[in-house]
Tab-separated table of C-alpha atoms in Angstrom:
chain	number	residue	atom	x	y	z
N	1	MET	CA	138.526	-175.039	115.255
N	2	ALA	CA	138.985	-171.939	116.015
N	3	PHE	CA	134.954	-169.125	116.191
N	4	ASP	CA	137.064	-166.505	116.243
N	5	ASP	CA	137.138	-167.134	112.881
N	6	PRO	CA	133.683	-166.290	111.428
N	7	LYS	CA	134.724	-168.572	108.240
N	8	ALA	CA	135.420	-171.563	110.573
N	9	SER	CA	131.673	-171.186	112.612
N	10	ALA	CA	129.678	-170.728	109.495
N	11	ALA	CA	131.325	-173.789	107.458
N	12	ALA	CA	131.486	-175.250	111.554
N	13	ILE	CA	127.366	-174.989	111.735
N	14	VAL	CA	126.544	-175.375	108.168
N	15	GLY	CA	128.191	-179.289	108.353
N	16	ARG	CA	125.859	-178.994	111.775
N	17	LEU	CA	123.301	-179.097	110.002
N	18	GLU	CA	123.802	-180.798	106.832
N	19	SER	CA	124.406	-183.847	109.028
N	20	LEU	CA	121.034	-184.178	110.758
N	21	PRO	CA	119.389	-186.865	110.414
N	22	PHE	CA	114.820	-185.848	108.844
N	23	SER	CA	112.873	-185.634	111.512
N	24	SER	CA	109.215	-184.096	112.010
N	25	TRP	CA	111.636	-180.200	112.093
N	26	ASP	CA	111.762	-180.952	108.933
N	27	LEU	CA	108.704	-181.893	108.235
N	28	ARG	CA	106.698	-178.584	110.406
N	29	ILE	CA	109.206	-176.504	108.867
N	30	ALA	CA	107.879	-177.026	105.634
N	31	ALA	CA	104.681	-177.234	106.744
N	32	SER	CA	104.355	-174.152	108.307
N	33	VAL	CA	105.457	-172.002	105.231
N	34	GLY	CA	103.739	-173.827	102.692
N	35	ALA	CA	100.368	-173.522	104.179
N	36	ALA	CA	101.525	-170.077	104.801
N	37	THR	CA	102.860	-169.725	100.536
N	38	PHE	CA	99.187	-172.293	99.854
N	39	PHE	CA	96.794	-168.817	101.496
N	40	ASP	CA	99.428	-166.400	100.355
N	41	ALA	CA	99.057	-168.387	96.690
N	42	PHE	CA	94.727	-168.405	96.734
N	43	ASP	CA	94.848	-164.804	98.072
N	44	SER	CA	96.564	-163.625	94.797
N	45	LEU	CA	94.119	-165.829	93.165
N	46	THR	CA	90.738	-164.056	95.440
N	47	ILE	CA	90.513	-160.688	92.477
N	48	ALA	CA	90.526	-162.957	89.808
N	49	PHE	CA	87.140	-164.224	91.244
N	50	ILE	CA	85.623	-161.188	92.665
N	51	LEU	CA	86.537	-158.986	90.378
N	52	PRO	CA	83.826	-160.155	88.260
N	53	SER	CA	80.970	-158.788	91.176
N	54	LEU	CA	83.067	-155.826	92.237
N	55	ILE	CA	82.788	-154.143	88.131
N	56	HIS	CA	79.134	-155.238	88.244
N	57	ASP	CA	78.389	-153.570	92.068
N	58	TRP	CA	81.058	-150.216	91.583
N	59	HIS	CA	80.455	-149.978	88.841
N	60	LEU	CA	84.361	-150.228	88.115
N	61	THR	CA	85.469	-149.008	84.446
N	62	THR	CA	87.765	-151.108	82.844
N	63	PHE	CA	91.052	-148.990	83.846
N	64	GLN	CA	90.161	-149.033	88.208
N	65	ALA	CA	90.015	-152.858	86.812
N	66	ALA	CA	93.365	-153.180	85.553
N	67	ALA	CA	94.604	-150.530	89.025
N	68	LEU	CA	93.101	-153.321	91.436
N	69	VAL	CA	94.780	-156.112	90.253
N	70	SER	CA	97.613	-154.266	89.055
N	71	VAL	CA	99.015	-152.243	92.369
N	72	GLY	CA	98.861	-155.660	94.337
N	73	TYR	CA	102.087	-156.529	92.683
N	74	ALA	CA	103.161	-153.203	92.111
N	75	GLY	CA	103.095	-153.750	96.400
N	76	GLN	CA	104.101	-157.016	96.082
N	77	ALA	CA	107.636	-155.780	94.233
N	78	VAL	CA	107.326	-153.263	97.634
N	79	GLY	CA	107.670	-155.656	99.843
N	80	ALA	CA	110.164	-158.356	98.019
N	81	VAL	CA	112.216	-155.649	98.518
N	82	VAL	CA	111.793	-154.195	101.987
N	83	VAL	CA	111.185	-157.903	103.962
N	84	GLY	CA	113.566	-159.062	101.910
N	85	ALA	CA	116.066	-156.658	103.382
N	86	LEU	CA	114.464	-156.743	106.751
N	87	ALA	CA	114.936	-161.096	106.975
N	88	GLU	CA	119.054	-160.323	106.433
N	89	ARG	CA	119.141	-158.203	109.115
N	90	TYR	CA	116.879	-159.685	112.055
N	91	GLY	CA	116.349	-162.724	110.665
N	92	ARG	CA	113.726	-165.049	108.128
N	93	VAL	CA	111.674	-166.225	111.002
N	94	PRO	CA	110.978	-163.107	111.944
N	95	ALA	CA	110.402	-160.790	108.963
N	96	LEU	CA	108.197	-163.568	107.951
N	97	VAL	CA	105.784	-163.086	111.021
N	98	VAL	CA	106.056	-160.458	109.969
N	99	ALA	CA	105.570	-160.390	106.783
N	100	ILE	CA	102.228	-162.876	106.850
N	101	GLY	CA	100.794	-160.885	109.536
N	102	ALA	CA	100.034	-158.130	107.337
N	103	LEU	CA	99.369	-160.244	105.415
N	104	GLY	CA	96.644	-161.258	107.357
N	105	ILE	CA	95.590	-158.336	108.517
N	106	CYS	CA	95.557	-156.697	105.044
N	107	SER	CA	93.379	-159.273	103.381
N	108	LEU	CA	90.110	-158.481	106.204
N	109	ILE	CA	90.745	-155.049	105.364
N	110	CYS	CA	90.238	-155.848	102.312
N	111	ALA	CA	87.171	-158.159	102.464
N	112	SER	CA	85.477	-154.989	104.710
N	113	THR	CA	85.709	-151.879	102.058
N	114	GLN	CA	83.239	-150.090	100.822
N	115	THR	CA	85.104	-148.383	98.336
N	116	PHE	CA	87.006	-148.568	94.794
N	117	MET	CA	89.990	-146.869	97.087
N	118	GLN	CA	89.716	-148.565	100.589
N	119	LEU	CA	90.372	-151.171	98.176
N	120	LEU	CA	92.759	-150.152	95.909
N	121	LEU	CA	95.339	-148.852	99.245
N	122	ALA	CA	94.832	-152.141	101.235
N	123	ARG	CA	95.807	-154.920	98.056
N	124	PHE	CA	98.642	-152.337	97.376
N	125	ALA	CA	99.688	-153.057	101.337
N	126	GLN	CA	98.768	-156.699	100.756
N	127	GLY	CA	100.641	-157.145	98.521
N	128	ILE	CA	103.553	-155.250	100.699
N	129	GLY	CA	102.918	-158.768	102.756
N	130	LEU	CA	102.081	-161.500	100.199
N	131	GLY	CA	106.316	-160.265	98.074
N	132	GLY	CA	107.783	-160.070	101.754
N	133	GLU	CA	106.669	-164.510	102.336
N	134	VAL	CA	107.119	-165.799	99.193
N	135	PRO	CA	111.243	-165.186	98.509
N	136	VAL	CA	112.215	-164.646	102.196
N	137	ALA	CA	110.058	-168.345	103.033
N	138	ALA	CA	112.081	-169.832	99.319
N	139	ALA	CA	115.053	-168.947	101.245
N	140	TYR	CA	114.639	-169.711	105.020
N	141	LEU	CA	112.926	-173.620	103.210
N	142	SER	CA	116.040	-173.336	100.809
N	143	GLU	CA	118.672	-172.551	104.596
N	144	MET	CA	116.472	-175.805	107.039
N	145	ILE	CA	116.743	-178.031	104.556
N	146	ARG	CA	119.540	-181.112	103.648
N	147	PHE	CA	121.249	-181.210	101.010
N	148	ASP	CA	119.786	-183.763	99.226
N	149	ARG	CA	116.343	-183.820	100.397
N	150	ARG	CA	116.344	-180.352	99.653
N	151	GLY	CA	114.966	-180.999	95.834
N	152	LYS	CA	111.613	-182.892	96.938
N	153	VAL	CA	110.510	-180.819	99.189
N	154	PHE	CA	111.101	-177.676	98.122
N	155	MET	CA	109.151	-178.815	94.792
N	156	LEU	CA	106.439	-179.932	97.078
N	157	TYR	CA	106.538	-176.657	98.506
N	158	GLN	CA	106.490	-174.718	95.299
N	159	SER	CA	103.203	-177.110	95.019
N	160	THR	CA	101.139	-175.589	97.734
N	161	SER	CA	101.524	-172.449	95.930
N	162	GLU	CA	100.516	-174.420	91.982
N	163	SER	CA	97.349	-175.850	94.111
N	164	GLY	CA	95.575	-172.679	94.410
N	165	SER	CA	95.596	-171.840	90.373
N	166	PRO	CA	93.186	-172.655	88.535
N	167	PRO	CA	94.423	-175.529	85.562
N	168	PRO	CA	95.306	-173.638	82.043
N	169	ARG	CA	92.689	-173.800	79.036
């Protein structure tokens, strides 16, 4: 097999990855990515729990309260596109590190804001990190876990983000 041929090289790499036995490496990848996703889900739900206090303490209008929730999703849309493109260009792991780092820093900034506008801007920036982490983490996990255990591992990974959700009524 000639490694000058990109298709042959890719096939050889995929073949090697698919033949690897289950190891602690698989668990470490799934646990790391799952932990990040768990805290992302927890963080995105935090606004729902804190919003009633913010409405009361900051005397927010209905529009302002809705904006605080919506701006996070707008940031996620931007983050998915921007960080997804970075992941394609520079690799999944560097993009994940940047997204998770941005999310963590912006979460601390959100916690220390004193005004509606500060929180609005911080939530948008936080959303970029969150929106970038989730799809890149899912792609990375799908690429790194062998095909015959990908379904189980991915189901466990997805359940980490659902575990922070309140039960439906």
